[in-house]
Amino acid sequence: MSASLSDNPHHLASAAVVVGIDGSEHSDLAVQWAAETAARRGRRLLIVHGLDLATTQAVFGMYDLIVPAVAQRLREEGTARLACAERLARRVDPELRVDTELSPAHPATLLIERSESAHLVALGAGEGGELAHVGSTLLAVTAHGHGEIVVVRDTGSEQRIRTDGPVVVGVDGSPAAEAAVGAAFAEADLRGTSLVAVHGADDFTFRSGAGAMGLFPARELETAAQLMLAEQLAGWQEKFPEVQVTREVSIVRTRNLLTVWSKSAQVLVVGSRGRGGFRSLVLGSISNFLVQHAHCPVMVAHEA
């Protein structure tokens, strides 16, 4: 099992809920979600905005007279965006402790650095598809951040920030899944809700080839998957005895199961890499898919 939560810097009382903004409607939703989370947990909210002035210098470097003016304009716009985001957060809770930070750094660099000591980091996401390129700030932070990174997605309903339903975690027996299970139990405990642990046994087919199922009858494969799931949950159930846990194993792909659950879950929790994942990879395939297509916020949990 991972280290005790009391040894985790992300659970210290001083750890803030951090949210990155870019002035879009999606980042506004992330600010609301982060503000509500910070208020419920009695934590400070830190709203950050990275200007990426190095890129400005690279693009306009040949025009010495233009660079200072462009940089000043970016600072003014950034300051205005932070002020708007702070007002939005205070509408959620006027008593909320809110700080803002305007940085010359690239947004991804800034958020990855802040994630080292944050309770969690939140970012907004638009419709699935446009974030698939490796250079995306969102994918860079979810892949290389520390602790828990939450991609806040619109639920597509009147309840844009869902406060009912379970926490749902994807489990595949990997070390990354261990981090996800621990984060999911803690999240369910904080929210006072149940936890659903999901495993798609048919992921074995997709990793090993279509003929693999002939070697493992569905009933035996499901039994083995149930045992794996029980083993990965056992220690955490003892640590969080008040969290009611439901296990779901099905002979379908995990990402399909989790996508369906995302329509009713408060949050999905996944590891940063799946089975056989390497630290150099940008993000595991399931996590990558879900941060772009889920119907609720997706928490990507990183190993300590």
Short mmCIF file of C-alpha atoms in Angstrom, two decimals:
data_model
loop_
_atom_site.label_atom_id
_atom_site.label_comp_id
_atom_site.label_asym_id
_atom_site.label_seq_id
_atom_site.Cartn_x
_atom_site.Cartn_y
_atom_site.Cartn_z
CA MET A 1 0.00 0.00 0.00
CA SER A 2 1.13 3.59 -0.50
CA ALA A 3 2.48 5.75 2.29
CA SER A 4 0.13 6.92 5.01
CA LEU A 5 -2.07 9.85 4.09
CA SER A 6 -0.67 11.73 7.09
CA ASP A 7 2.76 11.65 5.39
CA ASN A 8 1.36 13.00 2.15
CA PRO A 9 2.14 16.72 1.55
CA HIS A 10 -1.03 17.03 -0.52
CA HIS A 11 -3.11 16.36 2.60
CA LEU A 12 -1.43 18.92 4.86
CA ALA A 13 -3.73 21.64 6.19
CA SER A 14 -1.63 24.22 4.34
CA ALA A 15 -2.13 22.55 0.95
CA ALA A 16 -4.31 24.70 -1.31
CA VAL A 17 -6.76 23.73 -4.02
CA VAL A 18 -5.09 25.10 -7.16
CA VAL A 19 -6.91 25.92 -10.38
CA GLY A 20 -5.41 27.04 -13.67
CA ILE A 21 -7.30 29.52 -15.82
CA ASP A 22 -7.14 30.81 -19.38
CA GLY A 23 -10.25 32.99 -19.49
CA SER A 24 -12.41 30.41 -21.28
CA GLU A 25 -15.85 29.14 -20.30
CA HIS A 26 -14.25 25.79 -19.46
CA SER A 27 -11.79 27.34 -17.03
CA ASP A 28 -14.68 29.25 -15.43
CA LEU A 29 -16.34 25.91 -14.68
CA ALA A 30 -13.05 24.65 -13.24
CA VAL A 31 -12.90 27.72 -10.98
CA GLN A 32 -16.42 27.04 -9.71
CA TRP A 33 -15.61 23.38 -9.09
CA ALA A 34 -12.33 24.22 -7.35
CA ALA A 35 -13.96 26.94 -5.23
CA GLU A 36 -16.71 24.58 -4.11
CA THR A 37 -14.16 21.88 -3.31
CA ALA A 38 -11.97 24.29 -1.33
CA ALA A 39 -14.97 25.66 0.59
CA ARG A 40 -16.27 22.20 1.50
CA ARG A 41 -12.83 21.12 2.73
CA GLY A 42 -11.90 24.33 4.52
CA ARG A 43 -8.92 24.94 2.23
CA ARG A 44 -7.44 27.97 0.55
CA LEU A 45 -8.05 28.43 -3.18
CA LEU A 46 -5.13 29.49 -5.38
CA ILE A 47 -6.03 30.67 -8.89
CA VAL A 48 -3.04 30.74 -11.26
CA HIS A 49 -2.48 32.02 -14.78
CA GLY A 50 0.71 31.45 -16.79
CA LEU A 51 1.57 33.97 -19.51
CA ASP A 52 4.27 31.97 -21.32
CA LEU A 53 6.31 35.11 -22.00
CA ALA A 54 9.17 33.00 -23.38
CA THR A 55 7.02 32.17 -26.40
CA THR A 56 6.20 35.85 -26.84
CA GLN A 57 9.93 36.59 -26.83
CA ALA A 58 10.57 33.83 -29.37
CA VAL A 59 7.80 35.04 -31.72
CA PHE A 60 8.45 38.78 -31.51
CA GLY A 61 12.14 38.70 -30.57
CA MET A 62 13.27 40.42 -33.75
CA TYR A 63 11.05 43.40 -32.94
CA ASP A 64 12.72 44.89 -29.86
CA LEU A 65 10.21 47.72 -29.59
CA ILE A 66 7.18 45.40 -29.77
CA VAL A 67 8.11 42.77 -27.17
CA PRO A 68 7.69 45.01 -24.06
CA ALA A 69 4.35 46.28 -25.30
CA VAL A 70 3.05 42.77 -26.03
CA ALA A 71 4.26 41.50 -22.66
CA GLN A 72 2.58 44.39 -20.86
CA ARG A 73 -0.67 43.73 -22.73
CA LEU A 74 -0.52 40.06 -21.71
CA ARG A 75 0.06 41.03 -18.08
CA GLU A 76 -2.92 43.39 -18.13
CA GLU A 77 -5.17 40.74 -19.69
CA GLY A 78 -3.91 38.14 -17.23
CA THR A 79 -4.57 40.42 -14.26
CA ALA A 80 -8.11 41.05 -15.52
CA ARG A 81 -8.72 37.32 -16.01
CA LEU A 82 -7.56 36.55 -12.48
CA ALA A 83 -9.81 39.27 -11.07
CA CYS A 84 -12.81 37.81 -12.91
CA ALA A 85 -11.97 34.31 -11.70
CA GLU A 86 -11.64 35.53 -8.11
CA ARG A 87 -15.07 37.18 -8.30
CA LEU A 88 -16.51 33.93 -9.66
CA ALA A 89 -14.96 31.95 -6.80
CA ARG A 90 -16.31 34.35 -4.18
CA ARG A 91 -19.81 33.91 -5.56
CA VAL A 92 -19.50 30.26 -4.56
CA ASP A 93 -18.50 31.25 -1.01
CA PRO A 94 -17.90 34.89 0.03
CA GLU A 95 -15.83 33.69 3.00
CA LEU A 96 -13.50 31.56 0.89
CA ARG A 97 -9.77 32.30 1.21
CA VAL A 98 -8.67 33.14 -2.34
CA ASP A 99 -5.20 34.00 -3.63
CA THR A 100 -4.15 34.64 -7.23
CA GLU A 101 -0.85 34.26 -9.05
CA LEU A 102 0.20 35.76 -12.37
CA SER A 103 3.37 34.14 -13.69
CA PRO A 104 5.57 34.64 -16.77
CA ALA A 105 5.99 30.84 -16.98
CA HIS A 106 4.29 28.47 -19.39
CA PRO A 107 0.92 27.36 -17.90
CA ALA A 108 1.92 23.68 -17.85
CA THR A 109 5.24 24.39 -16.14
CA LEU A 110 3.53 26.58 -13.56
CA LEU A 111 0.81 24.05 -12.74
CA ILE A 112 3.21 21.11 -12.54
CA GLU A 113 5.35 23.09 -10.06
CA ARG A 114 2.34 24.08 -7.95
CA SER A 115 1.07 20.49 -7.97
CA GLU A 116 4.04 19.43 -5.84
CA SER A 117 2.45 20.99 -2.74
CA ALA A 118 -1.21 21.42 -3.78
CA HIS A 119 -4.10 19.49 -2.26
CA LEU A 120 -5.12 19.00 -5.89
CA VAL A 121 -4.89 20.87 -9.18
CA ALA A 122 -7.95 21.53 -11.35
CA LEU A 123 -8.16 22.45 -15.04
CA GLY A 124 -11.10 22.92 -17.35
CA ALA A 125 -11.67 20.88 -20.53
CA GLY A 126 -13.80 21.42 -23.59
CA GLU A 127 -15.36 18.90 -25.92
CA GLY A 128 -13.39 15.72 -26.59
CA GLY A 129 -10.89 15.63 -29.41
CA GLU A 130 -9.12 18.97 -29.53
CA LEU A 131 -6.81 18.10 -26.63
CA ALA A 132 -5.29 15.03 -28.22
CA HIS A 133 -2.01 16.63 -29.31
CA VAL A 134 0.97 16.00 -27.04
CA GLY A 135 1.68 19.71 -26.56
CA SER A 136 -1.61 20.37 -24.79
CA THR A 137 -1.25 22.06 -21.39
CA LEU A 138 -3.97 19.82 -20.03
CA LEU A 139 -2.33 16.59 -21.12
CA ALA A 140 1.12 17.77 -20.02
CA VAL A 141 -0.15 18.53 -16.51
CA THR A 142 -2.21 15.36 -16.15
CA ALA A 143 0.76 13.30 -17.33
CA HIS A 144 3.57 14.95 -15.40
CA GLY A 145 1.89 16.62 -12.41
CA HIS A 146 2.14 15.45 -8.81
CA GLY A 147 -0.61 14.17 -6.53
CA GLU A 148 -4.11 14.48 -7.94
CA ILE A 149 -4.89 16.41 -11.13
CA VAL A 150 -8.59 16.94 -11.83
CA VAL A 151 -9.86 17.66 -15.32
CA VAL A 152 -13.21 19.37 -14.80
CA ARG A 153 -15.66 18.42 -17.51
CA ASP A 154 -19.22 19.67 -17.91
CA THR A 155 -21.78 17.06 -16.88
CA GLY A 156 -23.99 18.11 -19.79
CA SER A 157 -26.96 18.54 -17.45
CA GLU A 158 -28.47 21.23 -15.25
CA GLN A 159 -26.29 19.93 -12.43
CA ARG A 160 -23.04 21.17 -13.94
CA ILE A 161 -21.15 20.43 -10.72
CA ARG A 162 -22.47 17.07 -9.59
CA THR A 163 -22.83 16.56 -5.83
CA ASP A 164 -24.64 13.21 -5.82
CA GLY A 165 -23.63 9.81 -7.12
CA PRO A 166 -20.57 7.69 -6.24
CA VAL A 167 -16.87 8.12 -6.72
CA VAL A 168 -15.80 5.63 -9.41
CA VAL A 169 -12.28 4.25 -9.78
CA GLY A 170 -10.75 2.24 -12.60
CA VAL A 171 -8.59 -0.67 -11.39
CA ASP A 172 -6.22 -2.78 -13.50
CA GLY A 173 -3.78 -4.21 -10.97
CA SER A 174 -0.93 -1.86 -11.90
CA PRO A 175 1.11 0.32 -9.49
CA ALA A 176 -0.63 3.37 -10.97
CA ALA A 177 -4.00 1.83 -10.09
CA GLU A 178 -2.85 1.49 -6.48
CA ALA A 179 -2.41 5.27 -6.34
CA ALA A 180 -5.83 5.72 -7.96
CA VAL A 181 -7.51 3.38 -5.45
CA GLY A 182 -6.00 5.26 -2.51
CA ALA A 183 -7.08 8.62 -3.95
CA ALA A 184 -10.57 7.29 -4.68
CA PHE A 185 -11.11 6.00 -1.15
CA ALA A 186 -9.95 9.32 0.30
CA GLU A 187 -12.20 11.23 -2.11
CA ALA A 188 -15.25 9.10 -1.30
CA ASP A 189 -14.57 9.55 2.42
CA LEU A 190 -14.28 13.33 2.07
CA ARG A 191 -17.49 13.49 0.03
CA GLY A 192 -19.40 11.12 2.30
CA THR A 193 -20.40 8.93 -0.61
CA SER A 194 -19.93 5.37 -1.86
CA LEU A 195 -17.15 4.02 -4.05
CA VAL A 196 -17.50 1.87 -7.16
CA ALA A 197 -14.37 -0.05 -8.23
CA VAL A 198 -14.49 -0.98 -11.91
CA HIS A 199 -12.39 -3.44 -13.90
CA GLY A 200 -12.89 -4.46 -17.51
CA ALA A 201 -11.54 -7.99 -17.81
CA ASP A 202 -11.66 -7.81 -21.60
CA ASP A 203 -8.74 -5.36 -21.54
CA PHE A 204 -6.64 -8.54 -21.50
CA THR A 205 -7.98 -9.34 -24.96
CA PHE A 206 -6.99 -5.96 -26.33
CA ARG A 207 -3.48 -6.25 -24.88
CA SER A 208 -2.85 -9.85 -25.87
CA GLY A 209 -4.72 -10.26 -29.13
CA ALA A 210 -8.20 -11.44 -30.10
CA GLY A 211 -7.29 -15.10 -29.73
CA ALA A 212 -6.40 -14.80 -26.06
CA MET A 213 -9.97 -15.26 -24.88
CA GLY A 214 -9.91 -18.79 -26.24
CA LEU A 215 -7.24 -19.62 -23.66
CA PHE A 216 -9.22 -18.11 -20.78
CA PRO A 217 -12.96 -18.92 -20.59
CA ALA A 218 -15.05 -15.92 -19.63
CA ARG A 219 -16.05 -17.39 -16.25
CA GLU A 220 -12.44 -18.11 -15.24
CA LEU A 221 -11.28 -14.72 -16.48
CA GLU A 222 -13.98 -12.97 -14.48
CA THR A 223 -13.11 -14.97 -11.35
CA ALA A 224 -9.44 -14.06 -11.69
CA ALA A 225 -10.40 -10.41 -12.19
CA GLN A 226 -12.58 -10.45 -9.06
CA LEU A 227 -9.66 -11.82 -7.03
CA MET A 228 -7.32 -9.15 -8.38
CA LEU A 229 -9.85 -6.45 -7.57
CA ALA A 230 -10.38 -7.76 -4.03
CA GLU A 231 -6.63 -7.84 -3.38
CA GLN A 232 -6.10 -4.28 -4.60
CA LEU A 233 -8.99 -2.96 -2.49
CA ALA A 234 -8.38 -4.95 0.71
CA GLY A 235 -5.96 -2.70 2.60
CA TRP A 236 -7.80 0.47 1.64
CA GLN A 237 -11.14 -0.87 2.84
CA GLU A 238 -9.56 -1.37 6.26
CA LYS A 239 -8.21 2.20 6.25
CA PHE A 240 -11.59 3.66 5.23
CA PRO A 241 -14.15 1.33 6.87
CA GLU A 242 -17.02 3.81 6.50
CA VAL A 243 -16.78 3.93 2.71
CA GLN A 244 -19.28 1.54 1.14
CA VAL A 245 -17.65 -0.25 -1.80
CA THR A 246 -19.22 -1.90 -4.82
CA ARG A 247 -17.11 -3.96 -7.22
CA GLU A 248 -17.94 -4.27 -10.90
CA VAL A 249 -16.12 -6.66 -13.20
CA SER A 250 -17.29 -7.10 -16.76
CA ILE A 251 -15.92 -8.68 -19.94
CA VAL A 252 -15.76 -5.31 -21.70
CA ARG A 253 -13.12 -2.60 -21.98
CA THR A 254 -12.50 -0.57 -18.82
CA ARG A 255 -12.72 2.73 -20.65
CA ASN A 256 -16.21 1.84 -21.90
CA LEU A 257 -17.35 0.92 -18.39
CA LEU A 258 -15.94 4.14 -16.97
CA THR A 259 -17.50 6.27 -19.70
CA VAL A 260 -20.93 4.87 -18.81
CA TRP A 261 -20.30 5.44 -15.10
CA SER A 262 -19.20 9.02 -15.79
CA LYS A 263 -22.82 9.89 -16.58
CA SER A 264 -23.77 9.44 -12.91
CA ALA A 265 -20.50 9.65 -10.94
CA GLN A 266 -19.37 12.70 -8.99
CA VAL A 267 -15.83 12.05 -10.17
CA LEU A 268 -13.88 9.32 -11.98
CA VAL A 269 -10.47 8.38 -10.58
CA VAL A 270 -7.80 6.77 -12.77
CA GLY A 271 -4.05 6.19 -12.62
CA SER A 272 -1.63 8.16 -14.76
CA ARG A 273 -0.45 5.00 -16.53
CA GLY A 274 -1.98 1.60 -17.10
CA ARG A 275 -0.48 -1.89 -17.09
CA GLY A 276 2.91 -1.94 -18.77
CA GLY A 277 3.04 1.86 -18.70
CA PHE A 278 6.37 3.68 -18.76
CA ARG A 279 7.13 6.93 -16.97
CA SER A 280 8.18 8.51 -20.28
CA LEU A 281 4.72 8.04 -21.80
CA VAL A 282 2.53 11.12 -21.84
CA LEU A 283 -0.53 9.44 -20.32
CA GLY A 284 -2.09 6.00 -20.17
CA SER A 285 -4.56 5.26 -22.96
CA ILE A 286 -7.59 4.97 -20.66
CA SER A 287 -6.74 8.16 -18.77
CA ASN A 288 -6.05 9.98 -22.02
CA PHE A 289 -9.41 8.93 -23.43
CA LEU A 290 -11.39 9.83 -20.32
CA VAL A 291 -9.97 13.32 -19.77
CA GLN A 292 -11.27 14.11 -23.25
CA HIS A 293 -14.58 12.24 -23.32
CA ALA A 294 -15.97 11.63 -19.81
CA HIS A 295 -19.23 13.22 -18.65
CA CYS A 296 -17.90 14.29 -15.22
CA PRO A 297 -14.61 15.47 -13.68
CA VAL A 298 -11.71 13.02 -14.04
CA MET A 299 -9.07 12.77 -11.32
CA VAL A 300 -5.70 11.47 -12.51
CA ALA A 301 -3.82 10.14 -9.46
CA HIS A 302 -0.03 9.95 -9.52
CA GLU A 303 2.14 7.56 -7.57
CA ALA A 304 3.86 9.11 -4.55
#
